PDB file of C-alpha atoms in Angstrom:
ATOM      1  CA  UNK A 940       0.000   0.000   0.000  1.00 91.00           C
ATOM      2  CA  UNK A 941       1.224   3.489  -0.868  1.00 95.00           C
ATOM      3  CA  UNK A 942       0.560   6.433   1.439  1.00 97.00           C
ATOM      4  CA  UNK A 943      -0.429  10.075   1.094  1.00 97.00           C
ATOM      5  CA  UNK A 944      -0.729  13.008   3.485  1.00 94.00           C
ATOM      6  CA  UNK A 945      -4.013  13.949   5.138  1.00 94.00           C
ATOM      7  CA  UNK A 946      -4.645  15.869   8.326  1.00 83.00           C
ATOM      8  CA  UNK A 947      -0.895  16.128   9.023  1.00 84.00           C
ATOM      9  CA  UNK A 948      -0.473  12.358   8.976  1.00 91.00           C
ATOM     10  CA  UNK A 949       0.000   9.537   6.447  1.00 95.00           C
ATOM     11  CA  UNK A 950      -2.982   7.503   5.298  1.00 98.00           C
ATOM     12  CA  UNK A 951      -3.449   4.836   2.662  1.00 98.00           C
ATOM     13  CA  UNK A 952      -3.509   6.229  -0.881  1.00 98.00           C
ATOM     14  CA  UNK A 953      -6.895   4.527  -1.359  1.00 98.00           C
ATOM     15  CA  UNK A 954      -9.507   4.856   1.353  1.00 98.00           C
ATOM     16  CA  UNK A 955     -12.867   3.173   1.887  1.00 98.00           C
ATOM     17  CA  UNK A 956     -16.225   4.870   1.463  1.00 97.00           C
ATOM     18  CA  UNK A 957     -18.339   3.006   4.030  1.00 96.00           C
ATOM     19  CA  UNK A 958     -21.742   4.403   2.998  1.00 95.00           C
ATOM     20  CA  UNK A 959     -22.924   1.244   1.108  1.00 95.00           C
ATOM     21  CA  UNK A 960     -22.672  -0.713   4.345  1.00 96.00           C
ATOM     22  CA  UNK A 961     -25.521   1.240   5.956  1.00 93.00           C
ATOM     23  CA  UNK A 962     -27.891   2.678   3.346  1.00 91.00           C
ATOM     24  CA  UNK A 963     -30.518   1.033   1.142  1.00 93.00           C
ATOM     25  CA  UNK A 964     -29.748  -2.575   0.116  1.00 92.00           C
ATOM     26  CA  UNK A 965     -26.991  -2.770   2.704  1.00 96.00           C
ATOM     27  CA  UNK A 966     -25.458  -6.154   3.498  1.00 96.00           C
ATOM     28  CA  UNK A 967     -26.071  -7.925   6.772  1.00 96.00           C
ATOM     29  CA  UNK A 968     -23.756  -7.010   9.613  1.00 97.00           C
ATOM     30  CA  UNK A 969     -21.587 -10.115   9.226  1.00 97.00           C
ATOM     31  CA  UNK A 970     -20.680  -9.209   5.659  1.00 97.00           C
ATOM     32  CA  UNK A 971     -20.368  -5.529   6.505  1.00 97.00           C
ATOM     33  CA  UNK A 972     -17.869  -6.264   9.275  1.00 98.00           C
ATOM     34  CA  UNK A 973     -16.007  -8.655   6.974  1.00 98.00           C
ATOM     35  CA  UNK A 974     -15.770  -5.891   4.363  1.00 98.00           C
ATOM     36  CA  UNK A 975     -14.325  -3.430   6.866  1.00 98.00           C
ATOM     37  CA  UNK A 976     -11.860  -6.047   8.112  1.00 98.00           C
ATOM     38  CA  UNK A 977     -10.824  -6.841   4.529  1.00 98.00           C
ATOM     39  CA  UNK A 978     -10.074  -3.148   4.039  1.00 98.00           C
ATOM     40  CA  UNK A 979      -7.848  -3.142   7.115  1.00 98.00           C
ATOM     41  CA  UNK A 980      -6.160  -6.355   5.977  1.00 98.00           C
ATOM     42  CA  UNK A 981      -5.419  -4.685   2.620  1.00 97.00           C
ATOM     43  CA  UNK A 982      -3.716  -1.755   4.324  1.00 97.00           C
ATOM     44  CA  UNK A 983      -6.547   0.786   4.144  1.00 98.00           C
ATOM     45  CA  UNK A 984      -6.146   3.316   6.959  1.00 98.00           C
ATOM     46  CA  UNK A 985      -8.746   5.920   5.902  1.00 98.00           C
ATOM     47  CA  UNK A 986     -12.447   5.131   6.351  1.00 98.00           C
ATOM     48  CA  UNK A 987     -15.038   7.709   5.286  1.00 98.00           C
ATOM     49  CA  UNK A 988     -18.444   7.890   6.963  1.00 98.00           C
ATOM     50  CA  UNK A 989     -21.161  10.358   8.012  1.00 96.00           C
ATOM     51  CA  UNK A 990     -23.889  10.559  10.625  1.00 95.00           C
ATOM     52  CA  UNK A 991     -26.436  10.506   7.777  1.00 90.00           C
ATOM     53  CA  UNK A 992     -25.269   7.170   6.368  1.00 94.00           C
ATOM     54  CA  UNK A 993     -28.258   5.119   7.392  1.00 92.00           C
ATOM     55  CA  UNK A 994     -31.457   3.795   5.858  1.00 91.00           C
ATOM     56  CA  UNK A 995     -34.404   4.067   8.233  1.00 89.00           C
ATOM     57  CA  UNK A 996     -35.636   6.911  10.381  1.00 89.00           C
ATOM     58  CA  UNK A 997     -34.334   6.827  13.910  1.00 88.00           C
ATOM     59  CA  UNK A 998     -31.010   5.156  13.149  1.00 90.00           C
ATOM     60  CA  UNK A 999     -28.774   8.183  12.587  1.00 91.00           C
ATOM     61  CA  UNK A1000     -25.137   7.220  13.008  1.00 92.00           C
ATOM     62  CA  UNK A1001     -25.697   3.599  11.890  1.00 96.00           C
ATOM     63  CA  UNK A1002     -22.513   3.642   9.814  1.00 96.00           C
ATOM     64  CA  UNK A1003     -20.417   5.235  12.548  1.00 98.00           C
ATOM     65  CA  UNK A1004     -21.546   2.642  15.081  1.00 97.00           C
ATOM     66  CA  UNK A1005     -20.864  -0.156  12.589  1.00 97.00           C
ATOM     67  CA  UNK A1006     -17.319   1.088  12.008  1.00 98.00           C
ATOM     68  CA  UNK A1007     -16.712   1.387  15.747  1.00 98.00           C
ATOM     69  CA  UNK A1008     -17.813  -2.234  16.232  1.00 98.00           C
ATOM     70  CA  UNK A1009     -15.654  -3.434  13.337  1.00 98.00           C
ATOM     71  CA  UNK A1010     -12.561  -1.688  14.689  1.00 98.00           C
ATOM     72  CA  UNK A1011     -13.182  -3.076  18.179  1.00 97.00           C
ATOM     73  CA  UNK A1012     -13.481  -6.621  16.831  1.00 97.00           C
ATOM     74  CA  UNK A1013     -10.446  -6.453  14.554  1.00 97.00           C
ATOM     75  CA  UNK A1014      -7.572  -8.595  15.728  1.00 92.00           C
ATOM     76  CA  UNK A1015      -4.797  -6.199  14.743  1.00 93.00           C
ATOM     77  CA  UNK A1016      -3.673  -2.691  15.647  1.00 94.00           C
ATOM     78  CA  UNK A1017      -6.141   0.003  14.557  1.00 96.00           C
ATOM     79  CA  UNK A1018      -4.540   2.991  16.273  1.00 94.00           C
ATOM     80  CA  UNK A1019      -3.294   4.279  12.898  1.00 95.00           C
ATOM     81  CA  UNK A1020      -6.741   4.190  11.251  1.00 97.00           C
ATOM     82  CA  UNK A1021      -8.303   7.585  10.538  1.00 97.00           C
ATOM     83  CA  UNK A1022     -12.106   7.573  10.563  1.00 98.00           C
ATOM     84  CA  UNK A1023     -13.314  10.699   8.789  1.00 98.00           C
ATOM     85  CA  UNK A1024     -16.941  11.552   9.414  1.00 98.00           C
ATOM     86  CA  UNK A1025     -19.272  14.301   8.243  1.00 97.00           C
ATOM     87  CA  UNK A1026     -22.205  16.331   9.501  1.00 96.00           C
ATOM     88  CA  UNK A1027     -24.783  18.646   7.999  1.00 93.00           C
ATOM     89  CA  UNK A1028     -27.120  16.232   6.237  1.00 91.00           C
ATOM     90  CA  UNK A1029     -30.005  14.068   7.378  1.00 90.00           C
ATOM     91  CA  UNK A1030     -32.229  11.219   6.225  1.00 89.00           C
ATOM     92  CA  UNK A1031     -35.862  11.192   7.333  1.00 88.00           C
ATOM     93  CA  UNK A1032     -36.321   7.564   6.280  1.00 88.00           C
ATOM     94  CA  UNK A1033     -38.261   8.042   3.060  1.00 89.00           C
ATOM     95  CA  UNK A1034     -35.216   7.739   0.804  1.00 89.00           C
ATOM     96  CA  UNK A1035     -34.560  11.483   0.648  1.00 92.00           C
ATOM     97  CA  UNK A1036     -31.609  13.516   1.902  1.00 92.00           C
ATOM     98  CA  UNK A1037     -31.952  16.786   3.792  1.00 91.00           C
ATOM     99  CA  UNK A1038     -29.433  19.545   4.523  1.00 93.00           C
ATOM    100  CA  UNK A1039     -29.027  21.226   7.909  1.00 93.00           C
ATOM    101  CA  UNK A1040     -25.674  22.919   8.411  1.00 94.00           C
ATOM    102  CA  UNK A1041     -26.662  25.414  11.070  1.00 95.00           C
ATOM    103  CA  UNK A1042     -23.919  26.005  13.655  1.00 96.00           C
ATOM    104  CA  UNK A1043     -25.872  24.517  16.567  1.00 96.00           C
ATOM    105  CA  UNK A1044     -26.751  21.448  14.533  1.00 94.00           C
ATOM    106  CA  UNK A1045     -23.120  20.921  13.487  1.00 96.00           C
ATOM    107  CA  UNK A1046     -21.815  21.255  17.036  1.00 96.00           C
ATOM    108  CA  UNK A1047     -24.319  18.706  18.350  1.00 96.00           C
ATOM    109  CA  UNK A1048     -23.705  16.397  15.390  1.00 97.00           C
ATOM    110  CA  UNK A1049     -19.945  16.394  15.932  1.00 98.00           C
ATOM    111  CA  UNK A1050     -20.325  15.633  19.626  1.00 97.00           C
ATOM    112  CA  UNK A1051     -22.735  12.781  18.839  1.00 97.00           C
ATOM    113  CA  UNK A1052     -20.390  11.392  16.167  1.00 98.00           C
ATOM    114  CA  UNK A1053     -17.439  11.419  18.568  1.00 98.00           C
ATOM    115  CA  UNK A1054     -19.515   9.525  21.119  1.00 97.00           C
ATOM    116  CA  UNK A1055     -20.639   6.899  18.591  1.00 97.00           C
ATOM    117  CA  UNK A1056     -17.096   6.397  17.320  1.00 97.00           C
ATOM    118  CA  UNK A1057     -15.741   6.178  20.853  1.00 96.00           C
ATOM    119  CA  UNK A1058     -13.290   9.038  20.297  1.00 96.00           C
ATOM    120  CA  UNK A1059     -12.138  11.843  22.554  1.00 96.00           C
ATOM    121  CA  UNK A1060     -11.681  13.923  19.381  1.00 97.00           C
ATOM    122  CA  UNK A1061     -12.627  13.202  15.762  1.00 98.00           C
ATOM    123  CA  UNK A1062      -9.520  13.001  13.568  1.00 97.00           C
ATOM    124  CA  UNK A1063     -11.240  14.579  10.561  1.00 98.00           C
ATOM    125  CA  UNK A1064     -14.700  16.151  10.566  1.00 98.00           C
ATOM    126  CA  UNK A1065     -16.150  17.434   7.314  1.00 97.00           C
ATOM    127  CA  UNK A1066     -19.071  19.701   6.528  1.00 98.00           C
ATOM    128  CA  UNK A1067     -21.157  17.409   4.345  1.00 95.00           C
ATOM    129  CA  UNK A1068     -22.819  19.970   2.087  1.00 96.00           C
ATOM    130  CA  UNK A1069     -23.381  23.742   2.055  1.00 96.00           C
ATOM    131  CA  UNK A1070     -26.782  24.676   3.415  1.00 96.00           C
ATOM    132  CA  UNK A1071     -28.484  27.299   1.217  1.00 96.00           C
ATOM    133  CA  UNK A1072     -30.428  28.505   4.256  1.00 96.00           C
ATOM    134  CA  UNK A1073     -27.277  29.216   6.295  1.00 97.00           C
ATOM    135  CA  UNK A1074     -24.504  31.662   5.424  1.00 97.00           C
ATOM    136  CA  UNK A1075     -21.417  29.663   4.468  1.00 97.00           C
ATOM    137  CA  UNK A1076     -19.236  31.573   6.912  1.00 98.00           C
ATOM    138  CA  UNK A1077     -21.530  30.578   9.794  1.00 97.00           C
ATOM    139  CA  UNK A1078     -21.363  26.867   8.957  1.00 97.00           C
ATOM    140  CA  UNK A1079     -17.585  26.987   8.571  1.00 98.00           C
ATOM    141  CA  UNK A1080     -17.381  29.055  11.730  1.00 98.00           C
ATOM    142  CA  UNK A1081     -18.918  26.125  13.610  1.00 97.00           C
ATOM    143  CA  UNK A1082     -16.011  23.975  12.394  1.00 98.00           C
ATOM    144  CA  UNK A1083     -13.638  26.629  13.744  1.00 98.00           C
ATOM    145  CA  UNK A1084     -15.363  26.419  17.132  1.00 98.00           C
ATOM    146  CA  UNK A1085     -15.152  22.620  17.110  1.00 98.00           C
ATOM    147  CA  UNK A1086     -11.429  22.841  16.381  1.00 98.00           C
ATOM    148  CA  UNK A1087     -10.890  25.363  19.150  1.00 98.00           C
ATOM    149  CA  UNK A1088     -12.890  23.230  21.592  1.00 97.00           C
ATOM    150  CA  UNK A1089     -10.857  20.115  20.740  1.00 97.00           C
ATOM    151  CA  UNK A1090     -13.931  18.185  19.604  1.00 98.00           C
ATOM    152  CA  UNK A1091     -12.262  17.664  16.225  1.00 98.00           C
ATOM    153  CA  UNK A1092      -8.580  17.666  15.261  1.00 97.00           C
ATOM    154  CA  UNK A1093      -8.968  18.680  11.608  1.00 98.00           C
ATOM    155  CA  UNK A1094     -11.739  19.948   9.340  1.00 98.00           C
ATOM    156  CA  UNK A1095     -12.827  19.418   5.760  1.00 98.00           C
ATOM    157  CA  UNK A1096     -15.521  20.623   3.384  1.00 98.00           C
ATOM    158  CA  UNK A1097     -17.526  18.611   0.874  1.00 97.00           C
ATOM    159  CA  UNK A1098     -19.565  19.322  -2.259  1.00 97.00           C
ATOM    160  CA  UNK A1099     -18.084  22.789  -2.551  1.00 98.00           C
ATOM    161  CA  UNK A1100     -16.992  25.366  -5.115  1.00 98.00           C
ATOM    162  CA  UNK A1101     -13.600  27.050  -5.360  1.00 98.00           C
ATOM    163  CA  UNK A1102     -15.037  30.209  -3.784  1.00 98.00           C
ATOM    164  CA  UNK A1103     -16.313  28.209  -0.815  1.00 98.00           C
ATOM    165  CA  UNK A1104     -12.945  26.479  -0.428  1.00 98.00           C
ATOM    166  CA  UNK A1105     -11.150  29.817  -0.364  1.00 98.00           C
ATOM    167  CA  UNK A1106     -13.545  31.240   2.235  1.00 98.00           C
ATOM    168  CA  UNK A1107     -13.254  28.123   4.386  1.00 98.00           C
ATOM    169  CA  UNK A1108      -9.464  28.304   4.163  1.00 98.00           C
ATOM    170  CA  UNK A1109      -9.532  31.940   5.250  1.00 98.00           C
ATOM    171  CA  UNK A1110     -11.630  31.026   8.315  1.00 98.00           C
ATOM    172  CA  UNK A1111      -9.994  27.737   9.270  1.00 98.00           C
ATOM    173  CA  UNK A1112      -6.383  28.262   8.221  1.00 97.00           C
ATOM    174  CA  UNK A1113      -4.275  25.168   8.885  1.00 96.00           C
ATOM    175  CA  UNK A1114      -7.333  23.535  10.436  1.00 98.00           C
ATOM    176  CA  UNK A1115      -8.718  22.919   6.939  1.00 98.00           C
ATOM    177  CA  UNK A1116      -7.104  19.781   5.506  1.00 98.00           C
ATOM    178  CA  UNK A1117      -9.474  18.279   2.932  1.00 98.00           C
ATOM    179  CA  UNK A1118     -11.975  18.810   0.146  1.00 98.00           C
ATOM    180  CA  UNK A1119     -14.389  15.982  -0.686  1.00 98.00           C
ATOM    181  CA  UNK A1120     -16.172  16.384  -4.017  1.00 97.00           C
ATOM    182  CA  UNK A1121     -17.589  14.016  -6.592  1.00 96.00           C
ATOM    183  CA  UNK A1122     -14.931  13.096  -9.164  1.00 95.00           C
ATOM    184  CA  UNK A1123     -14.696  10.046 -11.407  1.00 94.00           C
ATOM    185  CA  UNK A1124     -14.131   8.915 -14.995  1.00 92.00           C
ATOM    186  CA  UNK A1125     -17.691  10.006 -15.767  1.00 91.00           C
ATOM    187  CA  UNK A1126     -17.846  13.198 -13.680  1.00 93.00           C
ATOM    188  CA  UNK A1127     -14.847  15.508 -13.979  1.00 94.00           C
ATOM    189  CA  UNK A1128     -16.358  18.917 -13.282  1.00 93.00           C
ATOM    190  CA  UNK A1129     -14.430  19.302 -10.015  1.00 96.00           C
ATOM    191  CA  UNK A1130     -11.111  19.857 -11.801  1.00 96.00           C
ATOM    192  CA  UNK A1131     -10.930  23.482 -10.547  1.00 97.00           C
ATOM    193  CA  UNK A1132     -11.543  22.346  -6.973  1.00 98.00           C
ATOM    194  CA  UNK A1133      -8.882  19.644  -7.312  1.00 98.00           C
ATOM    195  CA  UNK A1134      -6.330  22.143  -8.580  1.00 98.00           C
ATOM    196  CA  UNK A1135      -7.140  24.588  -5.792  1.00 98.00           C
ATOM    197  CA  UNK A1136      -6.931  21.884  -3.128  1.00 98.00           C
ATOM    198  CA  UNK A1137      -3.481  20.904  -4.374  1.00 97.00           C
ATOM    199  CA  UNK A1138      -2.420  24.562  -4.479  1.00 97.00           C
ATOM    200  CA  UNK A1139      -3.495  25.064  -0.846  1.00 97.00           C
ATOM    201  CA  UNK A1140      -1.912  21.825   0.338  1.00 97.00           C
ATOM    202  CA  UNK A1141      -5.257  20.128   0.989  1.00 98.00           C
ATOM    203  CA  UNK A1142      -6.122  16.508   0.339  1.00 98.00           C
ATOM    204  CA  UNK A1143      -8.746  15.988  -2.379  1.00 98.00           C
ATOM    205  CA  UNK A1144     -11.052  13.066  -1.581  1.00 98.00           C
ATOM    206  CA  UNK A1145     -13.154  11.990  -4.584  1.00 97.00           C
ATOM    207  CA  UNK A1146     -16.474  10.455  -3.624  1.00 93.00           C
ATOM    208  CA  UNK A1147     -18.162   8.036  -6.023  1.00 93.00           C
ATOM    209  CA  UNK A1148     -14.777   7.649  -7.794  1.00 95.00           C
ATOM    210  CA  UNK A1149     -15.925   4.665  -9.855  1.00 94.00           C
ATOM    211  CA  UNK A1150     -18.747   6.499 -11.636  1.00 87.00           C
ATOM    212  CA  UNK A1151     -18.853   5.500 -15.273  1.00 77.00           C
ATOM    213  CA  UNK A1152     -17.229   2.097 -14.699  1.00 84.00           C
ATOM    214  CA  UNK A1153     -19.730  -0.747 -14.805  1.00 64.00           C
ATOM    215  CA  UNK A1154     -19.706  -2.909 -11.706  1.00 57.00           C
ATOM    216  CA  UNK A1155     -20.670  -5.893 -13.885  1.00 49.00           C
ATOM    217  CA  UNK A1156     -17.174  -5.852 -15.338  1.00 47.00           C
ATOM    218  CA  UNK A1157     -15.437  -6.492 -12.025  1.00 48.00           C
ATOM    219  CA  UNK A1158     -15.406 -10.291 -12.329  1.00 45.00           C
ATOM    220  CA  UNK A1159     -15.967 -11.395 -15.900  1.00 44.00           C
ATOM    221  CA  UNK A1160     -16.143 -15.105 -16.775  1.00 38.00           C
ATOM    222  CA  UNK A1161     -12.699 -14.946 -18.402  1.00 40.00           C
ATOM    223  CA  UNK A1162     -11.101 -12.305 -16.212  1.00 42.00           C
ATOM    224  CA  UNK A1163     -11.369  -8.556 -16.780  1.00 45.00           C
ATOM    225  CA  UNK A1164     -13.473  -7.595 -19.755  1.00 45.00           C
ATOM    226  CA  UNK A1165     -11.794  -5.995 -22.767  1.00 46.00           C
ATOM    227  CA  UNK A1166     -14.786  -4.180 -24.248  1.00 60.00           C
ATOM    228  CA  UNK A1167     -16.358  -0.856 -23.386  1.00 75.00           C
ATOM    229  CA  UNK A1168     -14.357   2.172 -22.334  1.00 86.00           C
ATOM    230  CA  UNK A1169     -10.639   2.855 -22.462  1.00 91.00           C
ATOM    231  CA  UNK A1170     -10.606   1.859 -18.807  1.00 94.00           C
ATOM    232  CA  UNK A1171     -11.783  -1.620 -19.786  1.00 92.00           C
ATOM    233  CA  UNK A1172      -9.143  -1.928 -22.503  1.00 93.00           C
ATOM    234  CA  UNK A1173      -6.310  -0.819 -20.226  1.00 95.00           C
ATOM    235  CA  UNK A1174      -7.606  -3.200 -17.554  1.00 94.00           C
ATOM    236  CA  UNK A1175      -7.514  -6.112 -19.980  1.00 94.00           C
ATOM    237  CA  UNK A1176      -3.911  -5.269 -20.882  1.00 94.00           C
ATOM    238  CA  UNK A1177      -2.908  -5.385 -17.213  1.00 96.00           C
ATOM    239  CA  UNK A1178      -5.105  -8.340 -16.293  1.00 95.00           C
ATOM    240  CA  UNK A1179      -6.933  -6.350 -13.627  1.00 96.00           C
ATOM    241  CA  UNK A1180     -10.407  -4.893 -13.166  1.00 94.00           C
ATOM    242  CA  UNK A1181     -11.412  -1.599 -14.812  1.00 95.00           C
ATOM    243  CA  UNK A1182     -12.290  -0.347 -11.326  1.00 95.00           C
ATOM    244  CA  UNK A1183      -8.679  -0.762 -10.286  1.00 96.00           C
ATOM    245  CA  UNK A1184      -7.552   1.134 -13.376  1.00 96.00           C
ATOM    246  CA  UNK A1185      -9.999   3.958 -12.655  1.00 96.00           C
ATOM    247  CA  UNK A1186      -8.610   4.391  -9.148  1.00 97.00           C
ATOM    248  CA  UNK A1187      -4.997   4.251 -10.380  1.00 98.00           C
ATOM    249  CA  UNK A1188      -5.887   6.936 -12.939  1.00 97.00           C
ATOM    250  CA  UNK A1189      -7.342   9.120 -10.192  1.00 98.00           C
ATOM    251  CA  UNK A1190      -4.202   8.702  -8.095  1.00 98.00           C
ATOM    252  CA  UNK A1191      -2.125   9.812 -11.074  1.00 97.00           C
ATOM    253  CA  UNK A1192      -4.166  13.012 -11.454  1.00 96.00           C
ATOM    254  CA  UNK A1193      -2.474  14.645  -8.458  1.00 97.00           C
ATOM    255  CA  UNK A1194      -0.554  13.710  -5.297  1.00 97.00           C
ATOM    256  CA  UNK A1195      -3.405  15.415  -3.427  1.00 97.00           C
ATOM    257  CA  UNK A1196      -5.941  12.770  -4.521  1.00 98.00           C
ATOM    258  CA  UNK A1197      -7.057  10.044  -2.107  1.00 98.00           C
ATOM    259  CA  UNK A1198     -10.080   8.286  -3.659  1.00 98.00           C
ATOM    260  CA  UNK A1199     -12.835   6.830  -1.482  1.00 97.00           C
ATOM    261  CA  UNK A1200     -14.407   3.910  -3.379  1.00 97.00           C
ATOM    262  CA  UNK A1201     -17.424   2.356  -1.733  1.00 96.00           C
ATOM    263  CA  UNK A1202     -17.715  -1.366  -1.130  1.00 95.00           C
ATOM    264  CA  UNK A1203     -20.203  -3.797   0.336  1.00 95.00           C
ATOM    265  CA  UNK A1204     -18.211  -7.020   0.050  1.00 95.00           C
ATOM    266  CA  UNK A1205     -14.627  -8.020   0.865  1.00 97.00           C
ATOM    267  CA  UNK A1206     -13.629  -8.792  -2.733  1.00 96.00           C
ATOM    268  CA  UNK A1207     -14.502  -5.281  -3.885  1.00 96.00           C
ATOM    269  CA  UNK A1208     -12.507  -3.504  -1.203  1.00 96.00           C
ATOM    270  CA  UNK A1209      -9.499  -5.769  -1.731  1.00 97.00           C
ATOM    271  CA  UNK A1210      -9.538  -5.030  -5.453  1.00 96.00           C
ATOM    272  CA  UNK A1211      -9.837  -1.286  -4.872  1.00 97.00           C
ATOM    273  CA  UNK A1212      -6.978  -1.201  -2.373  1.00 97.00           C
ATOM    274  CA  UNK A1213      -4.675  -2.839  -4.923  1.00 97.00           C
ATOM    275  CA  UNK A1214      -5.005   0.234  -7.172  1.00 97.00           C
ATOM    276  CA  UNK A1215      -2.423   2.009  -5.026  1.00 97.00           C
ATOM    277  CA  UNK A1216       0.232  -0.332  -6.419  1.00 96.00           C
ATOM    278  CA  UNK A1217      -0.869  -0.242 -10.074  1.00 97.00           C
ATOM    279  CA  UNK A1218       1.393   1.881 -12.272  1.00 97.00           C
ATOM    280  CA  UNK A1219      -0.014   3.154 -15.561  1.00 97.00           C
ATOM    281  CA  UNK A1220       2.194   4.270 -18.435  1.00 96.00           C
ATOM    282  CA  UNK A1221       2.175   7.787 -19.852  1.00 96.00           C
ATOM    283  CA  UNK A1222       0.430   6.528 -22.981  1.00 96.00           C
ATOM    284  CA  UNK A1223      -2.239   4.791 -20.921  1.00 96.00           C
ATOM    285  CA  UNK A1224      -2.841   7.894 -18.841  1.00 95.00           C
ATOM    286  CA  UNK A1225      -3.217  10.018 -22.003  1.00 95.00           C
ATOM    287  CA  UNK A1226      -5.728   7.507 -23.345  1.00 94.00           C
ATOM    288  CA  UNK A1227      -7.722   7.578 -20.088  1.00 95.00           C
ATOM    289  CA  UNK A1228      -7.545  11.376 -19.860  1.00 93.00           C
ATOM    290  CA  UNK A1229      -9.131  11.574 -23.301  1.00 89.00           C
ATOM    291  CA  UNK A1230     -11.881   9.067 -22.498  1.00 81.00           C
TER     292      UNK A1230
END
């Protein structure tokens, strides 16, 4: 496993997005725990979650509690694992997502997340999404207060524009360490945010990094499939999955990138983690860039 810098420490170059383990169509707890343990076995030391990663009403924090149980049951050392969580969104249980990034709500949410995770201080706490009903400076100001209070050790922002990143950086200073936006082979409109994150020395954490790569191609009957996108063709040449190629391509975009692929079974997370050790040639990267 290769490593990159986040929150003034080293974490695995590929993290795990734990959301699929708690939302609709989630696996049973046995498989969910096995998936988290497979990530740790593969060298993953960054796990991404949120208090809103749950399915039914009344189970806020389901994913955080699941991760806490998985870490407690793991046989090895987990002291180096960074669990990054988020606040500012909600799920009423009808399949929808709400936004509530008011300062009071964020302060309570962070305290509740720390309790569920069993932490004295959250290693990385991210504002999940800007709330159009709350001035951005007020939401980010709540992160500043959480930093000052020691409730969180580092802060991040998610689903943001370059202007919002700059304002957050002005308020949080060195306390701001990450930007988490959607970025994948199919969705590349966060290029400006990626460039700015790298310029400011922030980690850029793509969510849904496998968008545009069919999951059906992960385990073809004769190995990786050779049809479809350039990612499939490069995968066939290397004898690996197109998902692994997509993550290796993301890693090559910038040293600031730490992708967060989701997984709901051990095989998927093991395959994703292996992307950190896949080297693509300059010609292959040009082909994938042009896809």
